Tab-separated table of C-alpha atoms in Angstrom:
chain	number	residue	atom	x	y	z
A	1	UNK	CA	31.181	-2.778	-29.813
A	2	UNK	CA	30.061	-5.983	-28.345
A	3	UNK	CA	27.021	-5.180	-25.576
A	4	UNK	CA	27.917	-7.615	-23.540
A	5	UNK	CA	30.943	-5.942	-22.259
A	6	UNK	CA	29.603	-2.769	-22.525
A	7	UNK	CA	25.989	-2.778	-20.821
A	8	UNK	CA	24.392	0.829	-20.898
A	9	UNK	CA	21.333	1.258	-17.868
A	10	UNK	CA	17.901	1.462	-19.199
A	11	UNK	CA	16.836	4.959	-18.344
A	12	UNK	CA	13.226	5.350	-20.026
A	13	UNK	CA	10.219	4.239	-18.274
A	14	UNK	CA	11.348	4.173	-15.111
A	15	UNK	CA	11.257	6.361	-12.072
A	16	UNK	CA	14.854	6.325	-10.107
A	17	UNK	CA	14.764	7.154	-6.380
A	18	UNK	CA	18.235	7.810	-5.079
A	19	UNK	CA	18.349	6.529	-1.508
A	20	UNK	CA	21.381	6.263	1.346
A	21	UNK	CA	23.577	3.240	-0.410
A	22	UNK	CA	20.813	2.380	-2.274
A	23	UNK	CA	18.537	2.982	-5.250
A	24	UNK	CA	14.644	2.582	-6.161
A	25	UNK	CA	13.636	1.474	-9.377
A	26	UNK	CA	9.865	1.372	-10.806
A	27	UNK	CA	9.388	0.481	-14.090
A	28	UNK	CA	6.295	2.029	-15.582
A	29	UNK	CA	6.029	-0.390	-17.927
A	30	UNK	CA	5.698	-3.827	-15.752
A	31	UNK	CA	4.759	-1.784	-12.466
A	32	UNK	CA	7.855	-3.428	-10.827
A	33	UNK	CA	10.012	-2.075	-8.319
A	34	UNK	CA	13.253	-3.129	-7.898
A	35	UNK	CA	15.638	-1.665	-4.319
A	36	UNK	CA	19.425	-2.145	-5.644
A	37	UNK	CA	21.885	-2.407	-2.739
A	38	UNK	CA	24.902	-0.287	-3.031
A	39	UNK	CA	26.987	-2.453	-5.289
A	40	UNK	CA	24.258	-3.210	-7.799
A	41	UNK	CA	23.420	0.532	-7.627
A	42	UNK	CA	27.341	1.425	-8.444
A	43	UNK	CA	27.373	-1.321	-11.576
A	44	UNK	CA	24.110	-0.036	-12.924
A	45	UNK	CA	24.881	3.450	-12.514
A	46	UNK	CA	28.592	3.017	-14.684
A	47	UNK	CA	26.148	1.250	-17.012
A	48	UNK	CA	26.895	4.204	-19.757
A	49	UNK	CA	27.401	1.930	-23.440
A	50	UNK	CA	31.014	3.140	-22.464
A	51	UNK	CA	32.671	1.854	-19.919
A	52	UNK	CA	34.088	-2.094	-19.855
A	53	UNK	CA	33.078	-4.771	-17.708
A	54	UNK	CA	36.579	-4.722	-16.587
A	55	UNK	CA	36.470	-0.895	-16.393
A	56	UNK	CA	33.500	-1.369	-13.664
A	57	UNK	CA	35.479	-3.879	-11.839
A	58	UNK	CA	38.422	-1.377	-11.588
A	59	UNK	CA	36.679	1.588	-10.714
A	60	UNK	CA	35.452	-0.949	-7.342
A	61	UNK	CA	39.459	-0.393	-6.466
A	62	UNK	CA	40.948	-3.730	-5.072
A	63	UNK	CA	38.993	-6.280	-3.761
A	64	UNK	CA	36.607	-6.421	-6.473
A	65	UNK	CA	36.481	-8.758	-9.644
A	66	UNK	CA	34.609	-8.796	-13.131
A	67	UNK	CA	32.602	-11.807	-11.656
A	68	UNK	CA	31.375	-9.602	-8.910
A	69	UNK	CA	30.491	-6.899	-12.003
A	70	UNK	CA	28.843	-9.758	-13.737
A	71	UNK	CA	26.516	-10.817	-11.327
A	72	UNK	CA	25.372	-7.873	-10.638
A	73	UNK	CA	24.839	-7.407	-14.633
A	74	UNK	CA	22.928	-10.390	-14.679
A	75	UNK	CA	20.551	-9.725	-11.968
A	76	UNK	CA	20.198	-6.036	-13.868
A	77	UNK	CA	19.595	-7.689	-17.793
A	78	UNK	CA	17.276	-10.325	-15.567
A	79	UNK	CA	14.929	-6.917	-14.269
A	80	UNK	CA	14.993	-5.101	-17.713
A	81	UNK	CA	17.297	-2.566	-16.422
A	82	UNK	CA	19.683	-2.585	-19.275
A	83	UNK	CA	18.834	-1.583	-22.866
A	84	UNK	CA	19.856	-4.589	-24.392
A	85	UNK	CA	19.506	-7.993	-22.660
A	86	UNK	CA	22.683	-10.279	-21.805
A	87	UNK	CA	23.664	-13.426	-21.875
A	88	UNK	CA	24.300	-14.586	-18.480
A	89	UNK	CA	28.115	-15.316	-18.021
A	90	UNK	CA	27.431	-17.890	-15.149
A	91	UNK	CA	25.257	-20.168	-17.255
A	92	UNK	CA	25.170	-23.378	-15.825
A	93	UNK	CA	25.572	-22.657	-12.599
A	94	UNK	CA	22.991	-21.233	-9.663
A	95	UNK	CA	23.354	-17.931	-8.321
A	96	UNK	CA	23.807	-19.604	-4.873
A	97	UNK	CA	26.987	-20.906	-5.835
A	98	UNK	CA	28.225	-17.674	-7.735
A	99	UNK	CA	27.683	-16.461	-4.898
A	100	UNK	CA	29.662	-18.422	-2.926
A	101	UNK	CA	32.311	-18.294	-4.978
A	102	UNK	CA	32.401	-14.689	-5.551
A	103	UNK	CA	32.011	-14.013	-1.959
A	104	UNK	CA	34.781	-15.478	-0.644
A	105	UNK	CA	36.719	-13.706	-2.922
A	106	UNK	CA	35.547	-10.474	-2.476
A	107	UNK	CA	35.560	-7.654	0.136
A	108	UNK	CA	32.965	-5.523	-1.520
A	109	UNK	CA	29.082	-6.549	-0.883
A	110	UNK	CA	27.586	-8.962	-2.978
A	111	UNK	CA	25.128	-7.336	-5.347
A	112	UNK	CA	21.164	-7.342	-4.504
A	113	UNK	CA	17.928	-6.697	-6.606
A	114	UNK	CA	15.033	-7.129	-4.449
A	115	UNK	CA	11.850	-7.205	-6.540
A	116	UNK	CA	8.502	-6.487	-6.197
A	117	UNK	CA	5.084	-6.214	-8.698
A	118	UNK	CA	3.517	-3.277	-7.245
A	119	UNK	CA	-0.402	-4.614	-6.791
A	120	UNK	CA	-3.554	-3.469	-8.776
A	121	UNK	CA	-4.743	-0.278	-6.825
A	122	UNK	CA	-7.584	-2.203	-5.067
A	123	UNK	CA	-5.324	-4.583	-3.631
A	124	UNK	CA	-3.467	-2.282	-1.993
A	125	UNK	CA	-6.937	-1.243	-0.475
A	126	UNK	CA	-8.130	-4.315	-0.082
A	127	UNK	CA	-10.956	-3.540	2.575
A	128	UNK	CA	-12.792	-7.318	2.335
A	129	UNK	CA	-15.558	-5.061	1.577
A	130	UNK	CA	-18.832	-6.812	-0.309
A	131	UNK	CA	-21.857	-6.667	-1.627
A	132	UNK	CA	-22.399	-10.238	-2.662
A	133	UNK	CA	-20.683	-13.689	-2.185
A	134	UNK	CA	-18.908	-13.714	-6.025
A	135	UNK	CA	-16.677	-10.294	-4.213
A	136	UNK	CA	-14.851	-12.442	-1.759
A	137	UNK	CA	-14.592	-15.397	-4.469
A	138	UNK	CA	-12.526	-12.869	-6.496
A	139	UNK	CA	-9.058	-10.811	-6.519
A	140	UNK	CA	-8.633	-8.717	-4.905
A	141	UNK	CA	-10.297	-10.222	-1.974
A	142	UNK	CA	-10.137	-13.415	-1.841
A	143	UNK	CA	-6.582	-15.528	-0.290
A	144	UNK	CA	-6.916	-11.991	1.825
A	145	UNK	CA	-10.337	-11.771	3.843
A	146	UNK	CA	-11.158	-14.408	6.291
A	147	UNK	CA	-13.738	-16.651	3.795
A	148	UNK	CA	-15.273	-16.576	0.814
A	149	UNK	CA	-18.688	-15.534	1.414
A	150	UNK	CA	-20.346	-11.899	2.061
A	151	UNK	CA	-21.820	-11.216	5.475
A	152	UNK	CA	-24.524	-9.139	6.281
A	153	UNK	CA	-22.619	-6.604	7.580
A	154	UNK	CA	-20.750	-6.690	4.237
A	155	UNK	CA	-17.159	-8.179	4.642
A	156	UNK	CA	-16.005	-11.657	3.480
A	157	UNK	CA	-15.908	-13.184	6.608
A	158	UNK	CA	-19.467	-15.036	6.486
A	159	UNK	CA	-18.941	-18.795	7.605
A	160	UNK	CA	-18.813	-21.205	4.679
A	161	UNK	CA	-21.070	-24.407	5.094
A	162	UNK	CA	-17.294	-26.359	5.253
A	163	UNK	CA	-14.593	-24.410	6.355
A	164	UNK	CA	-12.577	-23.438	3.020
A	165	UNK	CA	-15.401	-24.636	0.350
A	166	UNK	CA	-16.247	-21.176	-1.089
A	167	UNK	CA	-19.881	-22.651	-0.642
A	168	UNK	CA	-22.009	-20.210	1.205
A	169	UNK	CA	-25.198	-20.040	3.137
A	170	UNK	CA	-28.035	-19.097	1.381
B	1	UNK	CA	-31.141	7.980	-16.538
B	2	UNK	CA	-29.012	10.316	-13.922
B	3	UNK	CA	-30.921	13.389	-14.113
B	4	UNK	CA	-30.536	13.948	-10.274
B	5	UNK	CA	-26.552	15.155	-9.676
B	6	UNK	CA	-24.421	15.757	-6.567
B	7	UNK	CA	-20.802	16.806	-7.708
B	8	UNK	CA	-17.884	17.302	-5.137
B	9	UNK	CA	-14.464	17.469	-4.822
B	10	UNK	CA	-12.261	15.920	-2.571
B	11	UNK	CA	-8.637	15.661	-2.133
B	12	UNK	CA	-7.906	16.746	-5.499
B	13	UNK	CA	-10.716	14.437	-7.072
B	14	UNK	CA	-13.450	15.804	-8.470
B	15	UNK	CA	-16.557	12.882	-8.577
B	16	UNK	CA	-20.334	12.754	-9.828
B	17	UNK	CA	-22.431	10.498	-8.303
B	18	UNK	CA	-25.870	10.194	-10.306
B	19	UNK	CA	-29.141	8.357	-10.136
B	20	UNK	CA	-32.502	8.747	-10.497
B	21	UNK	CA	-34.053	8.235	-7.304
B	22	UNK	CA	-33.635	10.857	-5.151
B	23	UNK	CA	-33.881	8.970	-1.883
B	24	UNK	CA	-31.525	7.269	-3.244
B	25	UNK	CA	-29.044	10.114	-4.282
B	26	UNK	CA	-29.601	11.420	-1.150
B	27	UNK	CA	-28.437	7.889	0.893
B	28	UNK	CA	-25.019	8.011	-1.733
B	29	UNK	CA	-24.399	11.406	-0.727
B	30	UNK	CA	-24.832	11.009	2.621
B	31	UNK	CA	-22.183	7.655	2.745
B	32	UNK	CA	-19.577	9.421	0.269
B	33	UNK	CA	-19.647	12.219	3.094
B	34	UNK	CA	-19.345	10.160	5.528
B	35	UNK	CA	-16.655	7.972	3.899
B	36	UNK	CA	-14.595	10.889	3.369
B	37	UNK	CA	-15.171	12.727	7.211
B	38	UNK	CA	-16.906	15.292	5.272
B	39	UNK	CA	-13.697	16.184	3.097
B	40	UNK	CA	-16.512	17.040	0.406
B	41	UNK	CA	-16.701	20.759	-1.045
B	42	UNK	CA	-19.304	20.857	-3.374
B	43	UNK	CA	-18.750	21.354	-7.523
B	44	UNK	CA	-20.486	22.230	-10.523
B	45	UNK	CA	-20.827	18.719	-12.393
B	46	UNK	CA	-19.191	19.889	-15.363
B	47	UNK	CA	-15.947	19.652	-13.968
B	48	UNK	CA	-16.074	16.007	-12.437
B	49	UNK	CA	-13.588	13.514	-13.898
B	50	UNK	CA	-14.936	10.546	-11.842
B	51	UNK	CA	-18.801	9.294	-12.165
B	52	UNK	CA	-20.672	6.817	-10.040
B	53	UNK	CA	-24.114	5.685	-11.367
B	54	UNK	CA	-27.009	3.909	-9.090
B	55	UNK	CA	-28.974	2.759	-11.037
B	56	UNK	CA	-32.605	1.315	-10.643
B	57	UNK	CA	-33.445	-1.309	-13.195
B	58	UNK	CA	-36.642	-0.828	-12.725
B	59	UNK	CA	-37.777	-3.771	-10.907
B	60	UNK	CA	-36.284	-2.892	-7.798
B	61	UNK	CA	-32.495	-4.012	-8.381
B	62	UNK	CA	-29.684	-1.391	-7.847
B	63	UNK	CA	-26.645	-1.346	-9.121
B	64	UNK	CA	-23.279	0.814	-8.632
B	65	UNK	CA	-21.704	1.761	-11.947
B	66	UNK	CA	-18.867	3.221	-11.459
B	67	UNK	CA	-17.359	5.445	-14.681
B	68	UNK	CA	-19.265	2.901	-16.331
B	69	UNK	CA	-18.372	-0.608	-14.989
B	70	UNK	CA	-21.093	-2.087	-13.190
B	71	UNK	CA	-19.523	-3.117	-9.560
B	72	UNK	CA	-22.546	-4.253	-7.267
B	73	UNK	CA	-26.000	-4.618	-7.646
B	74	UNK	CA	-28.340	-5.025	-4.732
B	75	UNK	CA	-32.573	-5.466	-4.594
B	76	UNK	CA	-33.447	-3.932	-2.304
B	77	UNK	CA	-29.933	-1.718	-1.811
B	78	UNK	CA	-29.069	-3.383	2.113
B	79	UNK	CA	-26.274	-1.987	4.280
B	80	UNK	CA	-24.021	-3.945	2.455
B	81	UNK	CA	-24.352	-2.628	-0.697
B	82	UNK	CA	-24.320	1.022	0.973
B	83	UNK	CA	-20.859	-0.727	3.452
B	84	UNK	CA	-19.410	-1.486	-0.402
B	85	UNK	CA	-20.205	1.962	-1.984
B	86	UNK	CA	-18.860	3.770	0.999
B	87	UNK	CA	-15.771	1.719	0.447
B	88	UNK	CA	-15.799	2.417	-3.362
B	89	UNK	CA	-15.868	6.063	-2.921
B	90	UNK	CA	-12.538	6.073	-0.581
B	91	UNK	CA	-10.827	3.934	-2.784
B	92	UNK	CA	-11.665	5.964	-6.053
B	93	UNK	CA	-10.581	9.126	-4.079
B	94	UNK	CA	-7.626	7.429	-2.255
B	95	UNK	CA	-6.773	6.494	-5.977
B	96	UNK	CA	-6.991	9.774	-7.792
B	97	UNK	CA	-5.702	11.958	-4.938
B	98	UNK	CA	-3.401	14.835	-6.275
B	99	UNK	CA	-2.343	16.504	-3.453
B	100	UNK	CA	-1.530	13.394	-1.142
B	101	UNK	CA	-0.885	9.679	-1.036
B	102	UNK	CA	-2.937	7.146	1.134
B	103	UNK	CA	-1.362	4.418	2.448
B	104	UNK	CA	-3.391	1.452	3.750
B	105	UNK	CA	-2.124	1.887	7.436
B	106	UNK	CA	-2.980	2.909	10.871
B	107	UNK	CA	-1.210	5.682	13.007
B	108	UNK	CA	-0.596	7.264	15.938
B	109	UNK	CA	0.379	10.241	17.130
B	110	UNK	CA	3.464	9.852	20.177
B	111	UNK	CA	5.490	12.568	21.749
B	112	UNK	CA	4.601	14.931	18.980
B	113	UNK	CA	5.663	12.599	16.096
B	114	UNK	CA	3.686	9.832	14.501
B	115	UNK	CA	3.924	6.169	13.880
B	116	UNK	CA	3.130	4.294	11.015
B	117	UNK	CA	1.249	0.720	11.028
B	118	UNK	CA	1.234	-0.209	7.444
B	119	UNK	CA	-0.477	-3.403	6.789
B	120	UNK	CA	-4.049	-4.595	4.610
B	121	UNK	CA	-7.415	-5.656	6.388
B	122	UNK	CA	-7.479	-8.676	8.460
B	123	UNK	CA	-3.808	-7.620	9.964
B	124	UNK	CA	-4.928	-6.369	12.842
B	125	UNK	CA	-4.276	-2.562	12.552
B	126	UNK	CA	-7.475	-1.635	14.134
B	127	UNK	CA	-6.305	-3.515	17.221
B	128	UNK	CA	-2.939	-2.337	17.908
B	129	UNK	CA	-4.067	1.203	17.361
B	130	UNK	CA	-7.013	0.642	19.912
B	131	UNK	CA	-4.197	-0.869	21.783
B	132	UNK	CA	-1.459	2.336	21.739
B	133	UNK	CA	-4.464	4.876	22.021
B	134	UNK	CA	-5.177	3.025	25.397
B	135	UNK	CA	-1.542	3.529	26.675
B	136	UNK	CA	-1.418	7.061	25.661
B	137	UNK	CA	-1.226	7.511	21.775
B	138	UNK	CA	-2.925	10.031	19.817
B	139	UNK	CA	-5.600	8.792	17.179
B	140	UNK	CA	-4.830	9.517	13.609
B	141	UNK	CA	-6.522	6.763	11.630
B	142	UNK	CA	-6.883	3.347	11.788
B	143	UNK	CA	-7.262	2.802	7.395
B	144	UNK	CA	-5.197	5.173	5.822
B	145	UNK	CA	-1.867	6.888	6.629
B	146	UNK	CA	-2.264	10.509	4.527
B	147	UNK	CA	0.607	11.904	3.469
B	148	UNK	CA	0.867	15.770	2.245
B	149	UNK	CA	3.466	16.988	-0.336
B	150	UNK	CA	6.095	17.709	2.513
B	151	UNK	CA	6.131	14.198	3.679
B	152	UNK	CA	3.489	15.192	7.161
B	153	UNK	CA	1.293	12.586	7.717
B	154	UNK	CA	-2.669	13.992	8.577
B	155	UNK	CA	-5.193	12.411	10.457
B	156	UNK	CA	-8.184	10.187	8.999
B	157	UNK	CA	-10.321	9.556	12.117
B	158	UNK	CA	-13.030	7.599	11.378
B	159	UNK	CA	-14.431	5.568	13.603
B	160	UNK	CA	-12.683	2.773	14.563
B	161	UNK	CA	-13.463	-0.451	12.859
B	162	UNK	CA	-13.735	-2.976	16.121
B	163	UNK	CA	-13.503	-6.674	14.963
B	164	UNK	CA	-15.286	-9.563	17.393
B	165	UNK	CA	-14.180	-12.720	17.463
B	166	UNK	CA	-17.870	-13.993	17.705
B	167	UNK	CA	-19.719	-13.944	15.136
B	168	UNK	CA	-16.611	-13.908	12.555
B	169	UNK	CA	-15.258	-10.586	12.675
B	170	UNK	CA	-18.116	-8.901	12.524
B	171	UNK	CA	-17.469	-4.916	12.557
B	172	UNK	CA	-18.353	-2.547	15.662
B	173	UNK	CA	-17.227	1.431	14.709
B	174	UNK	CA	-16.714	3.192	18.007
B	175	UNK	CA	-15.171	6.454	18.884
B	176	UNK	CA	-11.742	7.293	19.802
B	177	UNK	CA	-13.069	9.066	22.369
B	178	UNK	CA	-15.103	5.600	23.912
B	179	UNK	CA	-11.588	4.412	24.425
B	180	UNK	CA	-10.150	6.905	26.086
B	181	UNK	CA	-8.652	8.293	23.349
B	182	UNK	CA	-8.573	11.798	21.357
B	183	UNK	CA	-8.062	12.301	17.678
B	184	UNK	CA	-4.826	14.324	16.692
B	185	UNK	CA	-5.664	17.892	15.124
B	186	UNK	CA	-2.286	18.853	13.644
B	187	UNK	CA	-0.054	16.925	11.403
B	188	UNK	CA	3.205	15.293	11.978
B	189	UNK	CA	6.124	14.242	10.853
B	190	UNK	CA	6.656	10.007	10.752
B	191	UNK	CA	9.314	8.497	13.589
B	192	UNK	CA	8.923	5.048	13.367
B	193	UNK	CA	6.877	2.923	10.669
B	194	UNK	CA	6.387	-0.381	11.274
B	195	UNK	CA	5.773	-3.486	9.488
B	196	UNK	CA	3.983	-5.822	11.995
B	197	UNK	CA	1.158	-9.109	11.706
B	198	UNK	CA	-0.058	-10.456	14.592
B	199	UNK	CA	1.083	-13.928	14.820
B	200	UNK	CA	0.048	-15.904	17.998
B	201	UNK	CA	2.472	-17.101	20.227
B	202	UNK	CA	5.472	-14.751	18.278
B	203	UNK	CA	7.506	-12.504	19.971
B	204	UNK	CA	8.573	-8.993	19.202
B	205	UNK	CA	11.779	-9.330	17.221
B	206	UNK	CA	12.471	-5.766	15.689
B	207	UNK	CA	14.203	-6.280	12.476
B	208	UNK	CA	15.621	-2.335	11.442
B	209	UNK	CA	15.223	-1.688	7.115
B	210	UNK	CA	16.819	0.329	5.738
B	211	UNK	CA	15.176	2.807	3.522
B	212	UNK	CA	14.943	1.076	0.604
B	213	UNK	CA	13.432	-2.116	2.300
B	214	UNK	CA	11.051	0.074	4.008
B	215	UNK	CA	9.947	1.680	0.455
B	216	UNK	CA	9.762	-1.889	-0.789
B	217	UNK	CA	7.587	-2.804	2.194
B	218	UNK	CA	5.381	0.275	1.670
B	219	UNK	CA	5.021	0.363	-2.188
B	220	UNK	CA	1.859	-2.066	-1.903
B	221	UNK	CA	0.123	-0.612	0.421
B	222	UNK	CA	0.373	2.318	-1.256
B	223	UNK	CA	-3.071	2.837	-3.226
B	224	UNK	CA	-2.081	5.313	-6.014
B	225	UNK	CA	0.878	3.560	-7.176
B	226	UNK	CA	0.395	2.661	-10.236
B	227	UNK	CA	-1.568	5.699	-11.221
B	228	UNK	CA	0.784	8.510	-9.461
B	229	UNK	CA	4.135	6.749	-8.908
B	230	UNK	CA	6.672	9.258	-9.196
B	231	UNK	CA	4.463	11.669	-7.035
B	232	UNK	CA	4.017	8.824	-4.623
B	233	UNK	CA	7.290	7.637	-4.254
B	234	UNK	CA	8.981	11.422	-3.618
B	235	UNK	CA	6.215	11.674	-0.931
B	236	UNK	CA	7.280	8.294	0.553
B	237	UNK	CA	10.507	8.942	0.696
B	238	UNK	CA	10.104	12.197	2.319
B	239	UNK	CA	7.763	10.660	4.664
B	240	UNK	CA	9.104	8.034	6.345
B	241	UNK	CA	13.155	8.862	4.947
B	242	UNK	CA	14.162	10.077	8.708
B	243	UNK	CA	12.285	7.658	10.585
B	244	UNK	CA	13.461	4.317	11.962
B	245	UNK	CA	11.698	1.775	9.994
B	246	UNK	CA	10.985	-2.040	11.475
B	247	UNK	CA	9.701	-5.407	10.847
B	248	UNK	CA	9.447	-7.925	13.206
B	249	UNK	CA	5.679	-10.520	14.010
B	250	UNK	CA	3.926	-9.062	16.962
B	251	UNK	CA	1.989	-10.976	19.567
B	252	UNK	CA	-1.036	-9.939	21.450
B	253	UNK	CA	-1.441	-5.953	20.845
B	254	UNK	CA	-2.939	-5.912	24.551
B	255	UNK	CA	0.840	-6.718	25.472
B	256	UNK	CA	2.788	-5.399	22.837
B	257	UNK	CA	1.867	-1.862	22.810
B	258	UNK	CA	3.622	-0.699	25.913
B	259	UNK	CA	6.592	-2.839	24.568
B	260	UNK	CA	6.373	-1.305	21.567
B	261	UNK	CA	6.528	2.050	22.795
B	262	UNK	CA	8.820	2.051	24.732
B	263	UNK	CA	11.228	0.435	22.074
B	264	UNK	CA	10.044	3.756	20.010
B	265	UNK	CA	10.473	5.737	22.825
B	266	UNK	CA	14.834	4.549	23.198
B	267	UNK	CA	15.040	4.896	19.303
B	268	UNK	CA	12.761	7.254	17.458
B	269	UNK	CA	13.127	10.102	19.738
């Protein structure tokens, strides 16, 4: 059985939140979440080792295509959401103009896989809090507090001796 | 070294903080208390599963350990390195939380029902919750969003972290209360969550997510994700699945949060 035409959906390591037309994915592994629209959702979820490329594309009823099935295949192998990875079918050629090309084609909704790294805890609590100048010099603070050097009331937002330098007063 | 103790719980966490000064010990105690609005029940110390260390090296330099990574280290300890352990001790609890999830946000309460400001430091959450408390809100928290198992979002009213303009953002706590304000007692369920930065000279230009953007939105400010994340996403999803979720830049709070409101007002309730 070739894998390519018969993708089965990665199932370990991830936590799967069913949503209204769409679907959360985190993967444990790479602390990535992926939000699959409807379409993608409906590929990855026929994603059993079983069923045909073609067999997807049919079970879309008219209006889809395998190209349509395909893209959204590649954007799944392309977020580790398939056991075993696939070559792309549309290599060679952007996704903008698969795209394009499937779109006008089709009536059903282009597939989407929005992606996101989930941050390290502290950046999601990143307070600009500091004890010395080196705290707002360094993730998780720094590109996210106003400068690079600890006030006295203990925040990165001390002025720098040039705007931008990282150098701070003494 | 760390023969003086205080062990507490809170949340779900169970923490040791240790040194061997007992002025000291007694400063720590006091900040994690306050940093946690005195969600602190005290435990025997053979339980904790979290450890904080201040240390004196003998020469007058202090340093936070915490589970044994040393963090800070101040001589003598100033209020910033007591502004960066109170800090610490929210994060490491807002981390290991077991019976909620905190989400870097502010909120409201409005009408009975509660908005959601998610959004990191330096967004201006303080603001537009100063802002909405002044045109009626209800104050719930101006850091963290608390979510319980059922998806109800609980207050967390510290003080409210003021920013000036002059010198550089330098912090002023007040009271709700010195802003005409009152701090919500009861929980509530989420109506609108939204995704806003101040951006000078925008406009308000509500963009509705869907649920799945919204998650996506939410995931990173989301502190325990990575350590809780099934737990944290079935909370999420509970929390803020029936509410209208939007993104759009915001201009000026001072003008936006009567806007606002009244935009939550036609389509939240």
């Amino acid at each position: 059985m070739n894998n390519s035409q018969f993708p089965a959906a990665r199932k370990s390591g991830l936590v799967i939140q069913e949503m209204p037309d769409e679907v959360l994915v985190y993967d444990l592994n790479t602390n990535k979440a992926h939000c699959l629209n409807q379409t993608a959702a409906k590929v990855w979820m026929s994603c059993d080792g079983k069923t045909s490329i073609a067999e997807i594309a049919d079970s879309f009823g008219r209006g889809a295509n395998e190209d349509l099935v395909w893209l959204a295949i590649d954007q799944l192998s392309e977020s580790d959401l398939l056991e075993n990875e696939v070559a792309s079918k549309f290599k060679g050629q952007s996704r903008r103009e698969v795209i394009k090309k499937i779109g006008l084609a089709s009536i059903i909704a282009i597939p989407v896989i929005a992606s996101l790294v989930a941050p390290q805890n502290a950046l999601a609590a990143t307070s600009c809090h500091c004890s010395n100048d080196n705290q707002c010099q360094n993730p998780p603070n720094v590109g996210n507090c106003p400068t690079h050097c600890c006030s006295g009331v203990g925040t990165c937002n001390s002025p720098e001796t040039a705007p931008g330098s990282g150098i701070c007063p003494p | 070294m760390g023969d003086l103790k205080f062990c507490f719980e809170s949340f779900g966490v169970s923490v040791a903080i240790e040194s061997d000064s007992a002025e000291i010990l007694a400063r720590a105690v006091a900040t994690a208390r306050s940093a946690l609005l005195e969600n602190v029940r005290v435990l025997e110390c053979d339980r904790a599963e979290q450890r904080f260390q201040l240390r004196d090296d003998g020469a007058g330099l202090f340093s936070i350990i915490q589970n044994g990574e040393a963090l800070a280290s101040n001589d003598p300890p100033d209020f910033r390195f007591w502004k960066y352990f109170d800090s610490l001790v929210r994060i490491l609890v807002a981390e290991h939380a077991k019976s909620v999830v905190f989400v870097h946000a502010g909120v409201v309460g409005w009408r009975g029902g509660a908005i959601v400001l998610p959004g990191s430091s330096f967004a201006g959450k303080t603001t537009l919750v100063a802002e909405l408390i002044r045109a009626g809100a209800e104050y719930f928290s101006d850091e963290y969003a608390v979510f319980d198992n059922t998806g109800l979002v609980h207050s967390f009213p510290r003080k409210l972290s003021m920013r000036t303009s002059e010198p550089l953002f330098d912090e002023q706590p007040v009271t709700v209360e010195s802003i005409g304000g009152r701090a919500a007692s009861e929980p509530a369920a989420v109506k609108c969550v939204l995704f806003a930065k101040f951006e000078a000279d925008s406009a308000w230009n509500p963009e509705v997510l869907t649920l799945g953007q919204g998650m996506m939105e939410i995931l990173p400010q989301t502190i325990a994700i990575r350590q809780n994340t099934e737990f944290a996403i079935n909370i999420l999803k509970k929390a803020i699945g029936s509410a209208i979720i939007v993104k759009s830049p915001r201009p000026d709070a001072v003008d936006f949060a009567r806007v606002f409101l009244e935009f939550v007002d036609n389509k939240a309730f």
